[in-house]
Amino acid sequence: MTEYGRGEGSEPWHPEDPLYGDDGWGGQQAHVGQQSPYGGQPQHYPQQPQQPQQQYGDWSQHPQGGYDQQHDQQQYAYYDEQGQLQYADGQGQQQYDQQYDEQYAGHAQQQYHQGGWDATGTHGQVPYAADPGDPYGQQPVAYGGEQPDFYGTEDAYPPPEPPGRRRDPEPETQPEPVAEEEEQHPFFTGADDDDDEDDDDPKGRRGGGRGKDAKGGKGAKKRRNGCACLVVCLVFGGGAAGVGYYGWHFYQNRFGAGLDYAGSGNGETTTITIPKGAGGYDIGRILKSAGVVQSVDAFVSAQQANPDGKSIQDGVYTLQKHMSAASAVELMLSPKSHNNLVIAEGLRNSAVYELIDKRLAVAKGTTASVAKKEYKSFGLPKWALNHPNLKDPLEGFLYPSSYAVAKGQKPKAVLKEMVARATEQYQTLGLEKKATSLGLDGPWQLLTVASLVQAEGTSHDDFRKMAEVVYNRLKPGNPETYGALEFDSTYNYVKNQSKIDLSIAELRNYKNPYNTYYTKGLPPGPIDNPGEEALEGALNPTDDGWYYFISMDGKTSEFTKTLAEHEKLVNEWNASKKKS
């Protein structure tokens, strides 16, 4: 059943109808012959000639001015602008007015109540026409009889309204507006204080008045909420402070001036080791870790500000803690801070072993024993291995330099580092490439010549001349020595001594491969550890014809080309010695 007993179509509204002014059901006009909204009876109008697709009236006055073929058998009525009912063909007005007066006399004040037009919920004395679509219309019931009220229950749908008054259907369960709720957790609401509040209430009241202060406000909740806000503020404030603190340190470390101690230290000494090849930042990190300087940036800045700052070498240094960066740089440039193991040029291996034992605080002879047993594992080049009659296979490979050696290290580690440095230096100087051009069998002999130059030279200016003396004497056909070197230093090496007053008889009668007075040519191997200048001299000798040399004062050497010139200088030296 459609609204108010009407059919599916539209009909005009009479001006006296209470609902007049709603423009009908969406402005649509009723279909002729369908059920009337005022009595449940179809309206009959004079039959009009059927004209397919006939248009009625003005398009501007009829929202549905034209209809398709399925509506061509119907007539339409409408109200004009003055509220008068008009028909498309101009007829049927009188018949409509008569029916309206008969059926609706005395019903002008009808009210809409519980789905009907009167208080009983029925439609008066008009029979209720059965509607196939109405579930309540299967058994037609006349008005005035017992008719069930299908709209009288709480669960029933409300009666329909005309389209002009219709509203969007509301959902069955409309959620109630939710007001902004207060925090329900007991910590914030103060629920855990209920017992205390009840005790304070003299009337023992609970419910809406609980927890209110004298002013009617929610004092307990406000106090608890205020405490919670304070906690939150403290948490966020602490987080912000932490972020600011670490941000400040990040900025200082990246962009700010480096932190620095004041003064030359607190008196507490410490030993630090700077490895080879360490740069400014590497050294700064080592010093900061040892507590010497306060920051790496401060040390780097001080090193760059010092004209000699970049000359800081690897090694062991004795410094104080809590030094200013500038003081640390100055002390590291001073010999007073050096605590390295320094291997001097020309030292024999036997002397080096003793120095290592002492620095490592191990028993005397420990390092020499390790060297003798494990020398092949120290990284010697191939050209330095498998030579016969050697007194010490490592002789010549404990390169003169400064080494960071401290208590706790192993002798083997120290020896390996020295051999590695010697091998690197010899490769850099090109011993293998230049040996043959100097008339030698290989780099081993070139290293041996350099050790002789180092042992016999009294100054760095002597090394090139001394190297020429060696090369000239080694020539088998030379008219001065006929291939014999006759160096006192070779005899002293065998004896492990350093004497200068040696008799010719003693020298010539000692049979040993290293004694060049007894054996012609070079000794089996180096007799010491030559330095860089001695090596350079052996690689670049003079070409002046020198065969002899003598040191008159122990500091410089006099070089001569003939034996007569040499003997003259020897006599002068002996005469000066007798006078002293």
Coordinates of C-alpha atoms in Angstrom, one line a residue:
M1 CA 0.0 0.0 0.0
T2 CA 1.4 3.4 -0.8
E3 CA 1.1 6.5 1.3
Y4 CA -2.3 7.5 2.5
G5 CA -4.0 4.8 0.5
R6 CA -3.0 6.3 -2.8
G7 CA -1.8 4.4 -5.8
E8 CA 1.7 4.7 -7.3
G9 CA 0.9 7.7 -9.4
S10 CA 0.4 11.3 -8.6
E11 CA -2.8 13.4 -8.2
P12 CA -3.5 17.0 -7.6
W13 CA -4.1 18.5 -4.2
H14 CA -7.2 20.4 -3.5
P15 CA -6.6 23.9 -2.0
E16 CA -8.7 23.0 1.1
D17 CA -6.6 19.9 1.8
P18 CA -4.6 20.3 5.0
L19 CA -1.5 19.2 3.2
Y20 CA -2.0 21.6 0.3
G21 CA 1.2 23.5 -0.5
D22 CA 3.5 20.5 -0.6
D23 CA 3.3 20.5 -4.4
G24 CA 1.9 17.0 -4.4
W25 CA 4.2 14.1 -4.4
G26 CA 7.3 15.6 -5.9
G27 CA 5.3 17.8 -8.3
Q28 CA 3.9 14.9 -10.2
Q29 CA 0.3 14.8 -11.4
A30 CA -2.1 12.0 -10.7
H31 CA -2.9 9.4 -13.3
V32 CA -6.6 9.5 -14.3
G33 CA -8.4 6.4 -13.2
Q34 CA -6.2 5.5 -10.2
Q35 CA -7.0 5.6 -6.6
S36 CA -7.8 9.0 -5.1
P37 CA -6.0 10.2 -2.1
Y38 CA -9.3 11.4 -0.6
G39 CA -11.4 8.3 -0.4
G40 CA -9.5 5.4 -1.6
Q41 CA -11.7 5.4 -4.8
P42 CA -10.5 5.8 -8.3
Q43 CA -11.3 9.2 -9.9
H44 CA -13.4 9.1 -13.1
Y45 CA -13.1 11.7 -15.7
P46 CA -14.7 11.9 -19.1
Q47 CA -13.0 9.6 -21.5
Q48 CA -10.7 11.6 -23.7
P49 CA -9.5 10.7 -27.1
Q50 CA -6.4 8.7 -26.9
Q51 CA -3.5 10.3 -28.6
P52 CA -0.1 8.7 -28.3
Q53 CA 2.7 10.8 -26.9
Q54 CA 0.2 13.7 -26.3
Q55 CA 1.6 16.8 -24.4
Y56 CA -0.5 18.6 -21.9
G57 CA -0.2 22.2 -21.3
D58 CA 2.9 24.3 -21.1
W59 CA 6.3 22.6 -20.5
S60 CA 7.3 25.3 -18.1
Q61 CA 4.3 24.5 -15.9
H62 CA 4.7 20.7 -16.0
P63 CA 8.0 19.2 -14.9
Q64 CA 6.9 16.1 -16.7
G65 CA 5.6 17.9 -19.7
G66 CA 5.8 15.0 -22.0
Y67 CA 5.6 11.3 -21.5
D68 CA 6.5 8.3 -23.5
Q69 CA 4.1 5.8 -25.0
Q70 CA 3.4 3.9 -21.8
H71 CA 1.5 7.0 -20.5
D72 CA -0.4 7.8 -23.6
Q73 CA -3.7 6.3 -22.3
Q74 CA -3.8 8.7 -19.2
Q75 CA -5.0 12.2 -18.6
Y76 CA -3.3 14.6 -16.2
A77 CA -4.5 17.3 -14.0
Y78 CA -2.5 20.1 -12.4
Y79 CA -2.8 23.3 -10.4
D80 CA -2.1 26.6 -12.1
E81 CA -0.3 29.5 -10.6
Q82 CA -3.5 30.8 -8.9
G83 CA -4.0 27.4 -7.2
Q84 CA -6.9 26.4 -9.6
L85 CA -7.1 22.8 -10.7
Q86 CA -6.7 22.5 -14.5
Y87 CA -6.9 19.5 -16.8
A88 CA -4.9 18.8 -19.9
D89 CA -8.1 18.8 -22.0
G90 CA -9.9 21.5 -20.1
Q91 CA -12.7 19.1 -18.9
G92 CA -13.6 17.2 -15.7
Q93 CA -13.4 20.1 -13.2
Q94 CA -17.0 19.9 -12.2
Q95 CA -17.1 16.2 -11.7
Y96 CA -14.0 16.4 -9.5
D97 CA -15.4 19.2 -7.3
Q98 CA -18.6 17.2 -6.7
Q99 CA -16.9 14.1 -5.5
Y100 CA -14.6 16.2 -3.3
D101 CA -17.6 17.9 -1.5
E102 CA -19.4 14.6 -0.9
Q103 CA -16.6 12.7 0.5
Y104 CA -14.8 15.3 2.6
A105 CA -17.6 17.4 4.1
G106 CA -16.8 18.1 7.7
H107 CA -13.3 16.6 7.6
A108 CA -11.3 19.8 7.2
Q109 CA -9.7 19.5 10.7
Q110 CA -8.6 15.9 10.4
Q111 CA -5.3 15.1 12.1
Y112 CA -2.6 12.7 11.2
H113 CA -2.3 10.2 14.1
Q114 CA -0.9 6.7 14.2
G115 CA -1.1 6.1 10.5
G116 CA -4.8 7.5 10.0
W117 CA -6.7 10.7 9.6
D118 CA -8.5 10.6 12.9
A119 CA -7.8 9.6 16.5
T120 CA -8.7 6.0 15.9
G121 CA -6.1 5.6 13.2
T122 CA -8.6 4.8 10.5
H123 CA -9.7 6.6 7.4
G124 CA -13.3 7.2 8.2
Q125 CA -16.2 5.5 6.5
V126 CA -14.5 4.9 3.2
P127 CA -13.8 1.2 2.4
Y128 CA -10.1 0.4 2.4
A129 CA -9.2 -0.7 -1.1
A130 CA -7.0 -3.8 -1.2
D131 CA -3.6 -3.2 -2.5
P132 CA -1.6 -6.1 -3.8
G133 CA 1.5 -4.5 -2.5
D134 CA 0.2 -4.0 1.0
P135 CA 0.8 -6.8 3.4
Y136 CA -2.1 -5.5 5.5
G137 CA -4.6 -5.5 2.7
Q138 CA -5.0 -9.2 2.0
Q139 CA -8.4 -9.1 3.9
P140 CA -10.3 -6.0 3.0
V141 CA -11.8 -4.4 6.0
A142 CA -14.4 -1.6 5.9
Y143 CA -13.8 1.6 7.7
G144 CA -15.4 1.6 11.1
G145 CA -14.9 -2.1 11.7
E146 CA -12.3 -3.8 13.8
Q147 CA -9.1 -3.2 12.0
P148 CA -5.7 -3.9 13.6
D149 CA -3.5 -1.0 14.2
F150 CA -0.3 -1.9 12.4
Y151 CA 1.4 1.4 13.5
G152 CA 0.6 1.2 17.2
T153 CA 3.6 -0.8 18.4
E154 CA 7.0 0.5 19.4
D155 CA 8.7 -1.6 16.8
A156 CA 6.4 -0.6 13.9
Y157 CA 7.6 1.7 11.1
P158 CA 6.2 5.2 11.2
P159 CA 3.6 6.1 8.6
P160 CA 5.0 7.4 5.4
E161 CA 5.0 11.1 4.6
P162 CA 4.6 13.0 1.3
P163 CA 7.8 13.4 -0.6
G164 CA 8.0 17.1 0.3
R165 CA 8.2 16.2 4.0
R166 CA 10.3 13.1 3.8
R167 CA 13.6 12.9 5.5
D168 CA 16.5 10.5 5.0
P169 CA 15.8 7.3 6.9
E170 CA 17.7 7.1 10.1
P171 CA 19.6 4.0 11.0
E172 CA 17.9 1.5 13.3
T173 CA 20.6 2.1 15.9
Q174 CA 21.7 5.7 15.9
P175 CA 24.9 6.2 17.9
E176 CA 24.4 8.7 20.6
P177 CA 26.6 11.8 20.4
V178 CA 29.8 11.1 22.2
A179 CA 31.1 13.9 24.3
E180 CA 34.8 14.4 24.8
E181 CA 35.5 11.9 27.5
E182 CA 37.9 12.4 30.3
E183 CA 40.8 10.1 30.9
Q184 CA 39.3 6.9 32.4
H185 CA 42.5 5.3 33.6
P186 CA 42.6 5.3 37.4
F187 CA 45.9 7.1 37.4
F188 CA 44.3 10.1 35.7
T189 CA 40.7 9.9 37.1
G190 CA 41.6 9.4 40.7
A191 CA 39.6 6.2 40.9
D192 CA 42.1 4.7 43.2
D193 CA 41.3 7.4 45.7
D194 CA 37.6 6.4 46.0
D195 CA 38.0 5.0 49.5
D196 CA 39.7 8.0 50.8
E197 CA 37.0 10.3 49.3
D198 CA 34.2 8.2 50.8
D199 CA 35.8 8.5 54.2
D200 CA 35.9 12.2 53.8
D201 CA 32.3 12.4 52.8
P202 CA 30.3 12.8 56.1
K203 CA 27.2 11.4 54.6
G204 CA 28.8 8.4 52.9
R205 CA 27.5 9.5 49.6
R206 CA 28.7 8.0 46.3
G207 CA 28.0 8.8 42.8
G208 CA 27.7 12.1 41.2
G209 CA 28.7 14.2 44.1
R210 CA 31.8 12.2 45.0
G211 CA 35.2 13.8 44.6
K212 CA 33.8 17.4 44.3
D213 CA 35.4 20.1 46.2
A214 CA 33.8 22.9 48.0
K215 CA 33.2 24.8 44.9
G216 CA 31.4 22.0 43.1
G217 CA 34.3 21.2 40.8
K218 CA 36.0 17.9 40.4
G219 CA 38.9 18.6 42.7
A220 CA 40.3 15.1 43.0
K221 CA 40.4 14.6 39.3
K222 CA 41.9 18.0 38.8
R223 CA 44.5 17.2 41.3
R224 CA 45.3 13.9 39.7
N225 CA 45.2 15.3 36.2
G226 CA 47.5 18.1 37.3
C227 CA 49.9 15.6 38.7
A228 CA 49.8 13.6 35.4
C229 CA 50.4 16.7 33.4
L230 CA 53.4 17.5 35.6
V231 CA 54.8 14.0 35.0
V232 CA 54.3 14.3 31.3
C233 CA 56.0 17.7 31.3
L234 CA 58.9 16.4 33.2
V235 CA 59.3 13.5 30.8
F236 CA 59.2 15.6 27.7
G237 CA 61.3 18.3 29.4
G238 CA 63.9 15.7 30.3
G239 CA 63.9 14.3 26.7
A240 CA 64.3 17.8 25.3
A241 CA 67.2 18.5 27.6
G242 CA 68.9 15.2 26.6
V243 CA 68.5 16.0 23.0
G244 CA 69.9 19.5 23.5
Y245 CA 72.8 18.1 25.5
Y246 CA 73.8 15.6 22.9
G247 CA 73.1 18.0 20.1
W248 CA 75.5 20.5 21.7
H249 CA 78.2 17.9 22.0
F250 CA 77.6 16.9 18.4
Y251 CA 78.0 20.5 17.3
Q252 CA 81.1 20.9 19.4
N253 CA 82.7 17.8 18.1
R254 CA 81.9 18.7 14.5
F255 CA 82.1 22.5 14.3
G256 CA 83.1 23.9 17.6
A257 CA 86.6 24.5 19.0
G258 CA 88.2 21.4 20.5
L259 CA 88.1 21.0 24.2
D260 CA 91.6 21.5 25.7
Y261 CA 93.3 21.2 29.1
A262 CA 95.4 24.1 30.5
G263 CA 99.0 23.8 31.6
S264 CA 101.8 21.3 31.0
G265 CA 100.2 18.3 32.8
N266 CA 99.2 17.1 36.2
G267 CA 102.5 15.4 37.1
E268 CA 101.2 11.8 36.3
T269 CA 103.4 10.3 33.5
T270 CA 102.3 7.9 30.9
T271 CA 104.0 6.1 28.0
I272 CA 102.4 6.1 24.6
T273 CA 103.4 4.4 21.4
I274 CA 102.9 6.1 18.0
P275 CA 102.9 3.6 15.1
K276 CA 104.6 4.3 11.9
G277 CA 102.7 6.4 9.4
A278 CA 100.3 7.8 12.0
G279 CA 98.9 11.2 11.0
G280 CA 97.7 14.1 13.2
Y281 CA 94.3 12.7 13.9
D282 CA 95.7 9.2 14.6
I283 CA 98.2 10.7 17.1
G284 CA 95.4 12.8 18.7
R285 CA 93.2 9.8 19.2
I286 CA 96.0 7.9 20.9
L287 CA 96.8 10.8 23.2
K288 CA 93.1 11.4 24.1
S289 CA 92.7 7.7 24.8
A290 CA 95.7 7.8 27.2
G291 CA 94.4 10.9 28.9
V292 CA 97.2 13.2 27.7
V293 CA 95.0 15.7 25.8
Q294 CA 91.3 16.4 26.1
S295 CA 90.2 16.3 22.5
V296 CA 91.6 15.2 19.1
D297 CA 90.7 18.5 17.4
A298 CA 92.7 20.5 20.0
F299 CA 95.8 18.4 19.3
V300 CA 95.4 18.6 15.5
S301 CA 95.0 22.4 15.8
A302 CA 98.1 22.7 18.0
Q303 CA 100.1 20.5 15.7
Q304 CA 99.1 22.6 12.6
A305 CA 99.9 25.8 14.5
N306 CA 103.5 24.6 15.4
P307 CA 105.9 25.0 12.5
D308 CA 107.6 21.7 13.3
G309 CA 104.4 19.9 14.2
K310 CA 104.4 17.6 11.2
S311 CA 107.9 16.3 12.0
I312 CA 106.6 14.2 14.9
Q313 CA 107.9 10.7 14.3
D314 CA 106.7 7.2 15.3
G315 CA 108.0 5.8 18.5
V316 CA 107.5 5.7 22.2
Y317 CA 107.0 8.9 24.2
T318 CA 106.8 9.7 27.9
L319 CA 104.3 12.4 28.5
Q320 CA 102.1 13.7 31.3
K321 CA 98.3 13.4 31.6
H322 CA 96.0 16.4 31.3
M323 CA 98.4 18.4 29.1
S324 CA 97.3 21.3 26.9
A325 CA 97.5 20.3 23.2
A326 CA 100.3 22.8 22.5
S327 CA 102.4 21.5 25.4
A328 CA 102.0 17.9 24.2
V329 CA 103.2 18.9 20.7
E330 CA 106.2 20.7 22.1
L331 CA 107.2 17.9 24.3
M332 CA 106.9 15.3 21.6
L333 CA 109.2 17.4 19.4
S334 CA 111.8 17.4 22.2
P335 CA 114.3 14.5 22.7
K336 CA 113.3 14.6 26.4
S337 CA 110.0 12.8 25.6
H338 CA 111.4 10.1 23.4
N339 CA 111.3 6.7 24.9
N340 CA 112.0 4.7 21.7
L341 CA 114.5 2.0 21.2
V342 CA 117.0 3.8 19.0
I343 CA 119.3 1.7 16.8
A344 CA 122.3 3.7 15.8
E345 CA 124.0 3.4 12.4
G346 CA 126.8 0.9 12.3
L347 CA 125.6 -1.1 15.4
R348 CA 126.3 -4.8 15.2
N349 CA 123.5 -7.3 15.8
S350 CA 125.0 -8.4 19.1
A351 CA 124.6 -4.9 20.5
V352 CA 121.1 -4.6 19.2
Y353 CA 120.1 -7.9 20.9
E354 CA 121.3 -6.6 24.2
L355 CA 119.3 -3.4 23.8
I356 CA 116.1 -5.3 23.1
D357 CA 116.6 -7.6 26.1
K358 CA 116.9 -4.6 28.3
R359 CA 113.9 -2.8 26.9
L360 CA 111.7 -5.9 27.2
A361 CA 113.0 -6.7 30.6
V362 CA 113.9 -10.3 29.6
A363 CA 116.9 -12.4 30.4
K364 CA 120.2 -11.5 28.7
G365 CA 120.7 -13.6 25.5
T366 CA 116.9 -14.2 25.0
T367 CA 116.7 -12.1 21.8
A368 CA 120.0 -13.5 20.3
S369 CA 118.6 -17.0 20.9
V370 CA 115.4 -16.2 19.2
A371 CA 117.2 -14.6 16.2
K372 CA 119.5 -17.7 15.7
K373 CA 116.6 -20.2 15.8
E374 CA 113.8 -18.3 14.0
Y375 CA 115.6 -15.9 11.6
K376 CA 114.0 -17.6 8.5
S377 CA 110.5 -16.7 9.7
F378 CA 111.2 -13.0 10.0
G379 CA 110.6 -12.1 6.4
L380 CA 114.1 -11.9 4.9
P381 CA 114.2 -11.5 1.1
K382 CA 115.3 -14.5 -0.9
W383 CA 118.7 -12.9 -1.8
A384 CA 119.6 -12.7 1.9
L385 CA 119.1 -16.4 2.6
N386 CA 121.4 -19.5 2.3
H387 CA 124.8 -17.8 2.4
P388 CA 127.6 -19.9 3.9
N389 CA 130.0 -19.2 6.8
L390 CA 127.8 -16.4 8.3
K391 CA 128.3 -15.5 11.8
D392 CA 124.7 -14.1 12.1
P393 CA 122.2 -14.4 9.2
L394 CA 120.4 -11.3 10.4
E395 CA 123.4 -9.1 10.4
G396 CA 122.7 -6.0 8.2
F397 CA 118.9 -6.4 8.5
L398 CA 118.3 -4.7 11.9
Y399 CA 117.9 -1.4 10.2
P400 CA 119.1 1.7 12.2
S401 CA 116.0 3.7 13.2
S402 CA 113.7 4.5 16.2
Y403 CA 111.4 1.7 17.3
A404 CA 108.4 1.7 19.6
V405 CA 109.5 -1.1 21.9
A406 CA 107.9 -1.4 25.3
K407 CA 107.8 -3.9 28.1
G408 CA 105.4 -6.8 27.3
Q409 CA 106.3 -7.2 23.7
K410 CA 107.9 -10.4 22.3
P411 CA 111.5 -10.3 20.9
K412 CA 110.3 -12.0 17.7
A413 CA 107.8 -9.2 17.0
V414 CA 110.5 -6.5 17.5
L415 CA 113.0 -8.3 15.2
K416 CA 110.4 -8.8 12.5
E417 CA 109.6 -5.1 12.5
M418 CA 113.3 -4.3 12.1
V419 CA 113.8 -6.7 9.3
A420 CA 110.7 -5.4 7.5
R421 CA 111.9 -1.8 7.7
A422 CA 115.4 -2.9 6.3
T423 CA 113.8 -4.8 3.5
E424 CA 111.6 -1.9 2.6
Q425 CA 114.5 0.5 2.6
Y426 CA 116.8 -1.7 0.5
Q427 CA 114.0 -2.1 -2.1
T428 CA 113.5 1.6 -2.2
L429 CA 117.2 2.3 -2.8
G430 CA 117.4 -0.4 -5.5
L431 CA 120.1 -2.7 -4.2
E432 CA 119.0 -5.5 -6.5
K433 CA 119.0 -3.3 -9.6
K434 CA 122.4 -1.6 -9.1
A435 CA 124.6 -4.3 -7.7
T436 CA 125.7 -5.7 -11.1
S437 CA 126.6 -2.3 -12.5
L438 CA 129.1 -1.9 -9.6
G439 CA 130.9 -5.1 -10.4
L440 CA 129.2 -7.1 -7.6
D441 CA 127.5 -10.5 -7.7
G442 CA 124.3 -9.2 -6.2
P443 CA 122.6 -7.1 -3.5
W444 CA 124.1 -9.3 -0.7
Q445 CA 127.6 -8.1 -1.6
L446 CA 126.4 -4.5 -2.0
L447 CA 125.0 -4.6 1.5
T448 CA 128.3 -6.0 2.7
V449 CA 130.2 -3.1 1.1
A450 CA 127.8 -0.6 2.7
S451 CA 128.5 -2.2 6.1
L452 CA 132.3 -1.8 5.5
V453 CA 131.8 1.8 4.5
Q454 CA 129.8 2.4 7.6
A455 CA 132.4 0.7 9.9
E456 CA 135.5 2.5 8.4
G457 CA 134.1 6.0 7.8
T458 CA 134.5 8.6 10.4
S459 CA 132.0 11.1 9.0
H460 CA 129.2 11.2 6.5
D461 CA 131.4 13.1 4.1
D462 CA 133.8 10.1 4.0
F463 CA 131.3 7.5 2.8
R464 CA 131.6 8.0 -1.0
K465 CA 135.4 8.1 -0.9
M466 CA 135.4 5.1 1.4
A467 CA 133.2 3.2 -1.0
E468 CA 135.7 3.9 -3.9
V469 CA 138.5 2.5 -1.7
V470 CA 136.6 -0.7 -1.3
Y471 CA 135.8 -1.1 -5.0
N472 CA 139.4 -0.3 -6.1
R473 CA 140.9 -2.8 -3.7
L474 CA 138.6 -5.5 -4.7
K475 CA 139.9 -5.4 -8.3
P476 CA 142.1 -8.5 -8.6
G477 CA 144.7 -6.8 -10.8
N478 CA 145.0 -3.5 -8.9
P479 CA 148.7 -2.6 -8.3
E480 CA 148.3 -1.5 -4.7
T481 CA 146.5 -4.4 -2.8
Y482 CA 146.1 -7.0 -5.5
G483 CA 142.5 -7.8 -4.3
A484 CA 143.1 -7.7 -0.6
L485 CA 140.9 -5.3 1.5
E486 CA 142.9 -5.5 4.8
F487 CA 140.2 -3.7 6.9
D488 CA 140.7 -3.7 10.7
S489 CA 136.9 -3.6 11.2
T490 CA 136.5 -7.1 9.8
Y491 CA 139.0 -8.5 12.4
N492 CA 137.2 -6.6 15.2
Y493 CA 133.9 -8.0 14.1
V494 CA 135.1 -11.6 14.4
K495 CA 136.5 -10.8 17.8
N496 CA 133.5 -8.7 18.8
Q497 CA 135.6 -5.8 19.7
S498 CA 136.5 -2.3 18.6
K499 CA 140.2 -1.8 18.8
I500 CA 142.5 0.5 16.7
D501 CA 145.9 -0.5 17.9
L502 CA 146.3 -3.8 16.2
S503 CA 149.6 -5.2 15.1
I504 CA 150.1 -6.4 11.5
A505 CA 151.3 -9.8 12.8
E506 CA 148.2 -10.3 14.8
L507 CA 146.0 -9.4 11.9
R508 CA 147.7 -11.5 9.3
N509 CA 147.9 -14.7 11.4
Y510 CA 144.2 -14.9 12.4
K511 CA 142.5 -17.4 10.1
N512 CA 138.8 -16.6 9.7
P513 CA 136.6 -15.9 6.6
Y514 CA 135.7 -12.5 8.0
N515 CA 139.4 -11.4 8.5
T516 CA 140.2 -9.5 5.3
Y517 CA 143.9 -9.5 6.3
Y518 CA 143.9 -13.3 5.9
T519 CA 141.3 -13.8 3.2
K520 CA 141.1 -11.7 -0.1
G521 CA 137.8 -10.3 -1.2
L522 CA 134.7 -9.5 0.8
P523 CA 133.8 -11.2 4.1
P524 CA 130.9 -13.7 3.9
G525 CA 128.4 -11.0 4.9
P526 CA 127.7 -7.6 6.5
I527 CA 129.6 -6.8 9.6
D528 CA 127.1 -4.2 11.0
N529 CA 123.8 -2.5 10.1
P530 CA 124.6 0.4 7.7
G531 CA 122.5 3.5 7.7
E532 CA 121.0 5.3 4.7
E533 CA 124.0 7.5 4.0
A534 CA 126.4 4.6 4.0
L535 CA 124.1 2.8 1.6
E536 CA 124.0 5.9 -0.6
G537 CA 127.8 6.1 -0.5
A538 CA 128.1 2.4 -1.6
L539 CA 125.6 3.0 -4.4
N540 CA 127.4 6.2 -5.6
P541 CA 131.1 6.0 -5.0
T542 CA 133.6 8.6 -6.1
D543 CA 135.9 8.1 -9.0
D544 CA 139.1 9.8 -7.9
G545 CA 141.5 6.8 -7.6
W546 CA 141.6 6.5 -3.8
Y547 CA 143.2 3.4 -2.3
Y548 CA 144.2 4.4 1.2
F549 CA 142.8 6.3 4.2
I550 CA 143.7 7.2 7.7
S551 CA 142.1 9.2 10.5
M552 CA 144.5 11.6 12.1
D553 CA 142.1 13.0 14.8
G554 CA 139.5 10.2 15.0
K555 CA 136.9 12.5 13.5
T556 CA 138.0 12.9 9.8
S557 CA 139.8 10.7 7.4
E558 CA 142.7 11.5 5.0
F559 CA 142.6 9.7 1.6
T560 CA 145.6 8.9 -0.6
K561 CA 146.1 7.1 -3.9
T562 CA 149.5 5.5 -3.3
L563 CA 151.2 3.5 -0.6
A564 CA 154.0 6.1 -0.2
E565 CA 151.5 8.8 0.5
H566 CA 149.7 6.6 3.0
E567 CA 152.9 5.7 4.9
K568 CA 153.8 9.3 5.2
L569 CA 150.6 10.0 7.0
V570 CA 151.0 7.0 9.2
N571 CA 154.4 8.2 10.4
E572 CA 152.9 11.6 11.2
W573 CA 150.2 10.0 13.3
N574 CA 152.7 7.8 15.2
A575 CA 154.8 10.9 16.0
S576 CA 151.8 12.8 17.3
K577 CA 150.8 9.9 19.4
K578 CA 154.2 9.7 21.1
K579 CA 154.1 13.4 21.9
S580 CA 150.8 13.0 23.7

